[in-house]
Amino acid sequence: EIFSLEEVTLHQQDIERIEHIDKWCRDLKILYLQNNLIPKIENVGRLKKLEYLNLALNNIEFIENLEGCESLQKLDLTVNFVGKLSSVESLKQNLHLRELYLVGNPCTEFHGYRQYVVAFLPQLQWLDGKEIGRGERIQAQQELDAVRRRVLEQEADYVEKRKEQKRSGLKETTEKLLSENQNGTHQNPESSSKAHTDTEDKEKEFWEKPCPFTPESRLEAHRHLEDKRRAKEKERDKPKNKTLRTLITADGRVLNINEPKLDFNLTEDENNCMLLDLHVYRHMDTSLLDVDVQPTYVRVTVKGKVFQLVLPAEVKPDSSTAQRSQTTGHLLLILPLAIGEIKPKKPTARLTSVTSNQNTRTETRPAPGRELLEVDPGLVGSLANIVPKGNESSHKPLQLSQHPQRCGVEERPVSKDFVDDPEVPPLM
């Protein structure tokens, strides 16, 4: 996809050099490179379709290498270090250039700056956000020789000034490096104890020290901020000697701990189970949870933080289950109690009865509440006549009492037609 891009934004990326863009994005029309550390315009000459180039807030000192950008219409060089105003003449070949921004550059302080640019770039319509009128263009052409002579004199002075700035900047950098090396070599315990104070003083001195606004000073400020940021990251990434929280005391006592500060509910249901509802974060991934159920306590690790709860009764860890709600994200632990459960009855012995067919055996279970005697199979026939059959039974129906007065019941006369049938059961 990168080869077909028409617009690329790379601002505030601490870029120090333009490269590869002319090979990878040949169809580029808009390129944003503002607020970086680019010192030179390069590797953009092959972008034939480029219409807008933004290089504001960089360290550019010369306008160059833009002749190949045939479609360039807008160039933004706001707040750079363009001091050689004569480099503007390189934009003559960009016939479609309509807008140019040079606000904040040293060249804008030259006398005759605007007249010089308007005279040398007749295709321009806007300069620094101000439209170029026809009268201004004619006047600039008429005064071009005098304006050019004056601009070149100021430009020469600026070039000498820049050389002096570079020499002084190099000298200060060398002295700074030497002082740092000496301080690091001859450091004593007293100076190390005041390291924090010295660092604050150096930081204050660095930002309050007056210095010219140059590419070197801007680059130095960036390096200083970058070193400070890296030092903070290094300090933050150092392993901290954190004191381990005690989960179980030396005498074996389990502690209640809630490091993630989560709400929870512990209840008991009718199925002889305890329910622990832990209010875990709704959008947290389940892989960040670690559940450990023990007979007397539960431990849940949430993103490295421990939630531990002592249970009021002993539970069975092997039968416990954990569920996660898809709507609320809560974690529900179902913990069956280890005591109070119904134990199964012991199996009773089974009896075997033998029929006439010796090859078949049928097993019968005794009825509840009855005890059966074991009988020798050879005595089955002889025991069949123990109880008499038919009318020979001596068990007759109970007769009414002959003395009803004893039971408190009044005697009634018996009807003559009444027949006492022995087969009818007596009245109770």
Short mmCIF file of C-alpha atoms in Angstrom, two decimals:
data_model
loop_
_atom_site.label_atom_id
_atom_site.label_comp_id
_atom_site.label_asym_id
_atom_site.label_seq_id
_atom_site.Cartn_x
_atom_site.Cartn_y
_atom_site.Cartn_z
CA GLU A 1 0.00 0.00 0.00
CA ILE A 2 2.88 2.39 0.66
CA PHE A 3 3.74 2.71 -3.03
CA SER A 4 0.28 4.06 -3.85
CA LEU A 5 0.13 6.67 -1.07
CA GLU A 6 -0.65 10.25 -2.07
CA GLU A 7 -0.39 11.86 1.38
CA VAL A 8 2.06 11.14 4.22
CA THR A 9 2.18 12.78 7.65
CA LEU A 10 5.44 12.44 9.60
CA HIS A 11 5.40 15.44 11.92
CA GLN A 12 6.88 15.36 15.44
CA GLN A 13 8.83 12.17 14.81
CA ASP A 14 12.32 13.53 15.63
CA ILE A 15 13.39 12.86 12.03
CA GLU A 16 16.93 14.06 11.32
CA ARG A 17 17.14 13.22 7.64
CA ILE A 18 14.82 12.81 4.64
CA GLU A 19 15.44 9.49 2.92
CA HIS A 20 13.68 6.66 1.01
CA ILE A 21 10.56 8.77 0.48
CA ASP A 22 11.38 9.42 -3.18
CA LYS A 23 11.75 5.66 -3.85
CA TRP A 24 8.78 4.36 -1.89
CA CYS A 25 6.12 7.01 -2.59
CA ARG A 26 6.52 8.18 -6.18
CA ASP A 27 2.84 9.23 -6.41
CA LEU A 28 3.01 11.46 -3.32
CA LYS A 29 1.12 14.75 -3.54
CA ILE A 30 1.19 16.03 0.07
CA LEU A 31 4.07 15.55 2.52
CA TYR A 32 4.01 16.79 6.13
CA LEU A 33 7.42 16.88 7.84
CA GLN A 34 6.96 19.77 10.26
CA ASN A 35 8.42 19.90 13.77
CA ASN A 36 11.37 17.58 13.21
CA LEU A 37 15.16 18.02 13.19
CA ILE A 38 15.77 18.00 9.43
CA PRO A 39 18.83 20.13 8.53
CA LYS A 40 18.68 19.77 4.74
CA ILE A 41 16.13 19.42 1.93
CA GLU A 42 17.08 16.25 0.09
CA ASN A 43 15.72 13.12 -1.61
CA VAL A 44 12.48 14.76 -2.75
CA GLY A 45 13.53 15.79 -6.26
CA ARG A 46 11.96 12.71 -7.87
CA LEU A 47 8.49 13.42 -6.51
CA LYS A 48 7.06 14.76 -9.78
CA LYS A 49 3.49 14.87 -8.45
CA LEU A 50 4.28 16.59 -5.15
CA GLU A 51 2.04 19.64 -4.69
CA TYR A 52 2.49 20.59 -1.01
CA LEU A 53 5.63 20.26 1.12
CA ASN A 54 5.55 21.31 4.77
CA LEU A 55 8.96 21.62 6.44
CA ALA A 56 8.07 24.11 9.19
CA LEU A 57 9.95 24.00 12.50
CA ASN A 58 13.08 22.25 11.28
CA ASN A 59 16.78 23.16 11.04
CA ILE A 60 16.95 24.00 7.31
CA GLU A 61 19.44 26.74 6.31
CA PHE A 62 19.28 26.59 2.49
CA ILE A 63 16.51 26.20 -0.05
CA GLU A 64 17.76 23.52 -2.45
CA ASN A 65 17.02 20.26 -4.31
CA LEU A 66 13.43 21.15 -5.22
CA GLU A 67 13.93 21.69 -8.96
CA GLY A 68 12.57 18.24 -9.80
CA CYS A 69 9.25 18.83 -8.00
CA GLU A 70 7.48 19.96 -11.15
CA SER A 71 3.99 20.13 -9.59
CA LEU A 72 4.98 21.93 -6.39
CA GLN A 73 2.41 24.62 -5.57
CA LYS A 74 2.97 25.34 -1.86
CA LEU A 75 6.16 25.33 0.21
CA ASP A 76 6.13 25.99 3.96
CA LEU A 77 9.48 26.75 5.62
CA THR A 78 8.13 28.60 8.66
CA VAL A 79 10.55 28.94 11.64
CA ASN A 80 13.68 27.47 10.11
CA PHE A 81 17.18 28.93 9.82
CA VAL A 82 17.26 30.10 6.19
CA GLY A 83 19.76 32.95 6.28
CA LYS A 84 21.06 32.79 2.73
CA LEU A 85 18.20 34.51 0.97
CA SER A 86 19.82 34.09 -2.44
CA SER A 87 18.96 30.36 -2.23
CA VAL A 88 15.38 31.39 -3.07
CA GLU A 89 16.50 31.74 -6.69
CA SER A 90 16.55 27.90 -6.92
CA LEU A 91 12.73 27.98 -6.92
CA LYS A 92 12.60 29.74 -10.30
CA GLN A 93 12.16 26.41 -12.07
CA ASN A 94 9.09 25.51 -9.99
CA LEU A 95 6.71 27.21 -12.38
CA HIS A 96 3.55 26.13 -10.53
CA LEU A 97 4.67 27.47 -7.13
CA ARG A 98 1.96 29.77 -5.81
CA GLU A 99 2.56 30.03 -2.02
CA LEU A 100 5.76 30.38 -0.02
CA TYR A 101 6.15 30.78 3.74
CA LEU A 102 9.43 31.99 5.25
CA VAL A 103 8.12 33.54 8.47
CA GLY A 104 10.50 33.09 11.42
CA ASN A 105 13.65 32.67 9.32
CA PRO A 106 16.69 34.99 9.72
CA CYS A 107 16.38 36.13 6.10
CA THR A 108 13.04 37.81 6.81
CA GLU A 109 14.90 40.41 8.89
CA PHE A 110 16.90 41.62 5.89
CA HIS A 111 15.99 44.98 4.44
CA GLY A 112 14.34 44.44 1.08
CA TYR A 113 13.55 40.75 1.84
CA ARG A 114 10.02 40.78 0.43
CA GLN A 115 10.94 42.82 -2.66
CA TYR A 116 13.80 40.45 -3.40
CA VAL A 117 11.58 37.32 -3.24
CA VAL A 118 8.77 38.89 -5.26
CA ALA A 119 11.19 40.03 -7.95
CA PHE A 120 12.94 36.67 -8.35
CA LEU A 121 9.79 34.51 -8.18
CA PRO A 122 7.28 36.06 -10.57
CA GLN A 123 5.04 32.94 -10.39
CA LEU A 124 4.32 33.55 -6.67
CA GLN A 125 0.86 34.81 -5.68
CA TRP A 126 1.19 34.64 -1.86
CA LEU A 127 4.22 35.28 0.34
CA ASP A 128 4.00 34.62 4.10
CA GLY A 129 0.22 34.55 3.87
CA LYS A 130 -0.02 37.96 2.17
CA GLU A 131 -1.14 38.26 -1.43
CA ILE A 132 1.28 39.82 -3.91
CA GLY A 133 -0.29 42.68 -5.86
CA ARG A 134 0.54 43.71 -9.40
CA GLY A 135 1.90 47.10 -8.31
CA GLU A 136 4.16 45.47 -5.72
CA ARG A 137 5.53 43.12 -8.36
CA ILE A 138 6.29 45.97 -10.82
CA GLN A 139 8.02 48.02 -8.12
CA ALA A 140 10.10 45.04 -7.02
CA GLN A 141 11.29 44.51 -10.59
CA GLN A 142 12.26 48.16 -10.92
CA GLU A 143 14.31 48.18 -7.69
CA LEU A 144 15.77 44.71 -8.10
CA ASP A 145 19.43 45.75 -8.61
CA ALA A 146 19.60 47.95 -5.51
CA VAL A 147 17.62 45.49 -3.40
CA ARG A 148 19.79 42.59 -4.48
CA ARG A 149 23.00 44.43 -3.65
CA ARG A 150 21.69 45.32 -0.20
CA VAL A 151 20.45 41.76 0.46
CA LEU A 152 23.78 40.18 -0.54
CA GLU A 153 25.65 42.47 1.89
CA GLN A 154 23.41 41.45 4.76
CA GLU A 155 23.68 37.85 3.72
CA ALA A 156 27.47 37.99 3.88
CA ASP A 157 27.32 39.44 7.39
CA TYR A 158 24.96 36.67 8.43
CA VAL A 159 27.27 33.98 7.02
CA GLU A 160 30.18 35.35 9.10
CA LYS A 161 27.94 35.45 12.14
CA ARG A 162 26.95 31.82 11.61
CA LYS A 163 30.58 30.77 11.37
CA GLU A 164 31.29 32.45 14.68
CA GLN A 165 28.25 30.77 16.24
CA LYS A 166 29.44 27.37 15.09
CA ARG A 167 32.94 27.95 16.48
CA SER A 168 31.64 29.13 19.84
CA GLY A 169 29.14 26.30 19.98
CA LEU A 170 31.86 23.76 19.27
CA LYS A 171 34.07 25.31 21.95
CA GLU A 172 31.30 25.19 24.56
CA THR A 173 30.53 21.60 23.70
CA THR A 174 34.17 20.59 24.08
CA GLU A 175 34.50 22.36 27.44
CA LYS A 176 31.28 20.75 28.65
CA LEU A 177 32.49 17.28 27.74
CA LEU A 178 35.82 17.85 29.49
CA SER A 179 34.14 19.09 32.66
CA GLU A 180 31.79 16.11 32.70
CA ASN A 181 34.69 13.70 32.32
CA GLN A 182 36.61 15.36 35.14
CA ASN A 183 33.61 15.34 37.45
CA GLY A 184 33.00 11.70 36.70
CA THR A 185 36.67 10.78 37.37
CA HIS A 186 37.17 12.75 40.61
CA GLN A 187 33.78 12.09 42.14
CA ASN A 188 33.92 11.73 45.95
CA PRO A 189 31.31 10.49 48.45
CA GLU A 190 30.27 14.02 49.41
CA SER A 191 29.50 14.95 45.79
CA SER A 192 27.57 11.70 45.26
CA SER A 193 25.40 12.48 48.27
CA LYS A 194 24.46 15.78 46.64
CA ALA A 195 23.81 14.30 43.20
CA HIS A 196 20.12 15.04 43.29
CA THR A 197 20.68 18.70 44.21
CA ASP A 198 23.35 19.09 41.55
CA THR A 199 21.07 17.63 38.92
CA GLU A 200 18.36 20.14 39.74
CA ASP A 201 20.85 23.01 39.62
CA LYS A 202 22.19 21.87 36.25
CA GLU A 203 18.69 21.55 34.87
CA LYS A 204 17.82 25.07 36.00
CA GLU A 205 21.07 26.46 34.62
CA PHE A 206 20.56 24.76 31.26
CA TRP A 207 17.17 26.33 30.64
CA GLU A 208 17.95 29.77 32.10
CA LYS A 209 21.28 30.24 30.32
CA PRO A 210 20.88 32.69 27.40
CA CYS A 211 21.96 31.35 24.02
CA PRO A 212 21.33 32.29 20.37
CA PHE A 213 18.55 30.52 18.54
CA THR A 214 20.53 28.34 16.16
CA PRO A 215 20.21 24.82 14.73
CA GLU A 216 22.86 23.72 17.22
CA SER A 217 20.99 25.10 20.25
CA ARG A 218 17.74 23.56 19.10
CA LEU A 219 19.44 20.23 18.56
CA GLU A 220 21.11 20.47 21.96
CA ALA A 221 17.76 21.13 23.65
CA HIS A 222 16.31 18.12 21.90
CA ARG A 223 19.22 15.92 22.99
CA HIS A 224 18.84 17.15 26.56
CA LEU A 225 15.15 16.31 26.65
CA GLU A 226 15.81 12.93 25.04
CA ASP A 227 18.47 12.04 27.63
CA LYS A 228 16.15 13.09 30.41
CA ARG A 229 13.34 10.98 29.02
CA ARG A 230 15.58 7.93 28.69
CA ALA A 231 16.84 8.39 32.25
CA LYS A 232 13.26 8.42 33.50
CA GLU A 233 12.43 5.29 31.53
CA LYS A 234 15.53 3.56 32.85
CA GLU A 235 14.65 4.54 36.40
CA ARG A 236 11.10 3.34 35.91
CA ASP A 237 12.20 0.01 34.42
CA LYS A 238 14.52 -0.77 37.31
CA PRO A 239 13.30 -3.73 39.38
CA LYS A 240 11.85 -2.38 42.56
CA ASN A 241 12.55 -4.24 45.79
CA LYS A 242 8.94 -4.54 46.80
CA THR A 243 8.21 -6.23 50.10
CA LEU A 244 6.25 -9.38 49.47
CA ARG A 245 2.84 -9.35 51.08
CA THR A 246 2.30 -12.09 53.64
CA LEU A 247 -0.49 -14.41 52.53
CA ILE A 248 -0.06 -17.07 55.20
CA THR A 249 1.59 -16.36 58.54
CA ALA A 250 4.41 -18.41 60.00
CA ASP A 251 2.00 -20.28 62.28
CA GLY A 252 -0.16 -21.31 59.28
CA ARG A 253 -2.93 -18.75 59.69
CA VAL A 254 -4.45 -17.63 56.35
CA LEU A 255 -5.03 -13.88 55.98
CA ASN A 256 -7.84 -12.04 54.19
CA ILE A 257 -6.34 -9.86 51.42
CA ASN A 258 -7.97 -7.67 48.76
CA GLU A 259 -5.16 -6.00 46.79
CA PRO A 260 -7.28 -5.29 43.64
CA LYS A 261 -9.96 -3.72 45.91
CA LEU A 262 -12.84 -5.64 44.34
CA ASP A 263 -16.33 -5.99 45.79
CA PHE A 264 -17.56 -9.51 46.51
CA ASN A 265 -20.53 -11.44 47.90
CA LEU A 266 -20.32 -14.75 49.80
CA THR A 267 -23.62 -16.64 50.16
CA GLU A 268 -24.87 -20.20 50.67
CA ASP A 269 -27.55 -21.79 48.49
CA GLU A 270 -29.99 -24.65 49.03
CA ASN A 271 -27.73 -27.12 47.22
CA ASN A 272 -25.30 -27.23 50.12
CA CYS A 273 -22.81 -24.96 48.27
CA MET A 274 -21.16 -21.62 48.96
CA LEU A 275 -21.26 -19.01 46.18
CA LEU A 276 -18.48 -16.41 45.91
CA ASP A 277 -19.38 -13.58 43.49
CA LEU A 278 -16.24 -11.53 42.79
CA HIS A 279 -16.87 -8.26 40.92
CA VAL A 280 -14.05 -8.51 38.38
CA TYR A 281 -13.58 -5.71 35.85
CA ARG A 282 -15.99 -6.10 32.98
CA HIS A 283 -13.61 -5.70 30.03
CA MET A 284 -10.62 -7.53 31.55
CA ASP A 285 -9.42 -10.62 29.69
CA THR A 286 -10.00 -13.93 31.47
CA SER A 287 -6.38 -14.95 30.87
CA LEU A 288 -5.38 -12.37 33.51
CA LEU A 289 -7.24 -14.34 36.20
CA ASP A 290 -5.76 -17.20 38.23
CA VAL A 291 -8.05 -19.08 40.65
CA ASP A 292 -6.80 -21.33 43.45
CA VAL A 293 -9.40 -23.06 45.67
CA GLN A 294 -8.24 -24.70 48.89
CA PRO A 295 -10.38 -26.48 51.52
CA THR A 296 -10.32 -23.48 53.88
CA TYR A 297 -9.67 -20.47 51.63
CA VAL A 298 -9.88 -19.11 48.07
CA ARG A 299 -7.15 -17.16 46.27
CA VAL A 300 -7.79 -15.25 43.02
CA THR A 301 -4.95 -13.39 41.30
CA VAL A 302 -6.24 -10.44 39.23
CA LYS A 303 -3.55 -8.85 37.00
CA GLY A 304 -0.87 -9.83 39.51
CA LYS A 305 -2.84 -8.57 42.54
CA VAL A 306 -4.02 -11.10 45.12
CA PHE A 307 -7.56 -11.50 46.43
CA GLN A 308 -7.62 -14.05 49.27
CA LEU A 309 -10.64 -14.95 51.41
CA VAL A 310 -10.89 -17.36 54.34
CA LEU A 311 -14.02 -19.52 54.05
CA PRO A 312 -16.36 -20.02 57.03
CA ALA A 313 -16.63 -23.77 56.31
CA GLU A 314 -14.56 -26.43 54.63
CA VAL A 315 -15.24 -26.98 50.92
CA LYS A 316 -14.30 -29.57 48.32
CA PRO A 317 -11.75 -28.05 45.87
CA ASP A 318 -12.05 -30.90 43.35
CA SER A 319 -15.81 -30.34 42.91
CA SER A 320 -15.60 -26.53 42.78
CA THR A 321 -16.27 -24.64 39.54
CA ALA A 322 -15.56 -21.11 38.26
CA GLN A 323 -17.78 -19.19 35.83
CA ARG A 324 -17.39 -15.76 34.19
CA SER A 325 -20.41 -13.60 33.35
CA GLN A 326 -20.45 -12.35 29.76
CA THR A 327 -22.53 -9.28 30.66
CA THR A 328 -21.07 -8.04 33.95
CA GLY A 329 -17.68 -9.76 33.87
CA HIS A 330 -18.13 -11.01 37.44
CA LEU A 331 -16.41 -14.24 38.51
CA LEU A 332 -18.68 -16.78 40.22
CA LEU A 333 -17.10 -19.59 42.26
CA ILE A 334 -19.37 -22.51 43.22
CA LEU A 335 -17.85 -24.26 46.27
CA PRO A 336 -19.60 -27.47 47.50
CA LEU A 337 -19.39 -27.93 51.27
CA ALA A 338 -17.38 -30.89 52.53
CA ILE A 339 -19.68 -31.55 55.56
CA GLY A 340 -23.45 -31.95 55.88
CA GLU A 341 -23.88 -34.10 52.77
CA ILE A 342 -26.22 -37.17 52.60
CA LYS A 343 -24.20 -40.39 52.68
CA PRO A 344 -25.39 -43.37 50.58
CA LYS A 345 -26.70 -46.53 52.35
CA LYS A 346 -24.50 -49.54 52.59
CA PRO A 347 -25.54 -52.29 50.14
CA THR A 348 -27.31 -55.28 51.78
CA ALA A 349 -26.56 -58.93 51.06
CA ARG A 350 -28.61 -60.57 48.33
CA LEU A 351 -30.33 -63.95 48.80
CA THR A 352 -30.52 -66.70 46.17
CA SER A 353 -33.59 -68.93 45.72
CA VAL A 354 -33.41 -72.21 43.83
CA THR A 355 -36.29 -73.37 41.59
CA SER A 356 -37.05 -76.78 40.13
CA ASN A 357 -34.71 -76.03 37.27
CA GLN A 358 -31.26 -76.35 38.76
CA ASN A 359 -29.64 -74.45 35.88
CA THR A 360 -31.42 -71.16 36.59
CA ARG A 361 -30.94 -68.91 39.58
CA THR A 362 -33.03 -65.86 40.41
CA GLU A 363 -31.89 -63.24 42.88
CA THR A 364 -34.46 -61.58 45.10
CA ARG A 365 -33.94 -58.55 47.32
CA PRO A 366 -35.49 -58.58 50.78
CA ALA A 367 -38.37 -56.18 51.38
CA PRO A 368 -37.49 -53.25 53.60
CA GLY A 369 -38.08 -54.01 57.27
CA ARG A 370 -38.14 -57.82 56.84
CA GLU A 371 -35.52 -60.38 57.73
CA LEU A 372 -35.40 -63.66 55.81
CA LEU A 373 -33.87 -66.87 57.03
CA GLU A 374 -31.53 -68.87 54.91
CA VAL A 375 -33.06 -72.32 54.13
CA ASP A 376 -31.33 -75.39 52.91
CA PRO A 377 -32.57 -76.12 49.36
CA GLY A 378 -33.17 -79.79 50.35
CA LEU A 379 -35.82 -78.83 52.96
CA VAL A 380 -38.01 -76.78 50.63
CA GLY A 381 -40.51 -79.65 50.06
CA SER A 382 -40.85 -80.64 53.73
CA LEU A 383 -41.51 -77.08 54.83
CA ALA A 384 -44.42 -76.62 52.46
CA ASN A 385 -46.90 -78.43 54.80
CA ILE A 386 -46.21 -76.38 57.88
CA VAL A 387 -49.32 -74.21 57.35
CA PRO A 388 -52.64 -76.23 56.89
CA LYS A 389 -54.68 -75.61 53.76
CA GLY A 390 -58.42 -75.08 53.18
CA ASN A 391 -60.97 -75.54 56.04
CA GLU A 392 -58.42 -77.29 58.25
CA SER A 393 -57.17 -73.92 59.38
CA SER A 394 -57.63 -73.34 63.10
CA HIS A 395 -57.83 -69.62 62.63
CA LYS A 396 -61.48 -68.61 62.88
CA PRO A 397 -63.04 -65.15 62.85
CA LEU A 398 -63.20 -63.35 66.15
CA GLN A 399 -66.55 -63.54 67.96
CA LEU A 400 -68.38 -60.68 69.59
CA SER A 401 -67.84 -60.40 73.29
CA GLN A 402 -70.51 -62.06 75.45
CA HIS A 403 -70.18 -59.36 78.07
CA PRO A 404 -70.81 -56.06 76.33
CA GLN A 405 -71.31 -54.29 79.64
CA ARG A 406 -67.61 -54.51 80.23
CA CYS A 407 -66.91 -52.39 77.17
CA GLY A 408 -69.57 -49.84 78.03
CA VAL A 409 -71.82 -50.91 75.09
CA GLU A 410 -75.57 -51.52 75.62
CA GLU A 411 -76.67 -55.13 74.81
CA ARG A 412 -79.01 -55.44 71.86
CA PRO A 413 -81.34 -58.39 71.08
CA VAL A 414 -80.16 -60.75 68.34
CA SER A 415 -82.52 -61.17 65.39
CA LYS A 416 -83.91 -64.63 64.70
CA ASP A 417 -82.93 -64.36 61.03
CA PHE A 418 -79.27 -63.66 61.81
CA VAL A 419 -76.85 -66.33 60.64
CA ASP A 420 -73.25 -66.21 61.79
CA ASP A 421 -71.19 -66.86 58.66
CA PRO A 422 -67.64 -67.85 59.62
CA GLU A 423 -66.30 -66.57 56.29
CA VAL A 424 -67.35 -62.94 57.03
CA PRO A 425 -64.76 -61.01 58.98
CA PRO A 426 -65.81 -59.61 62.32
CA LEU A 427 -66.69 -55.96 62.92
CA MET A 428 -63.91 -53.88 64.43
#
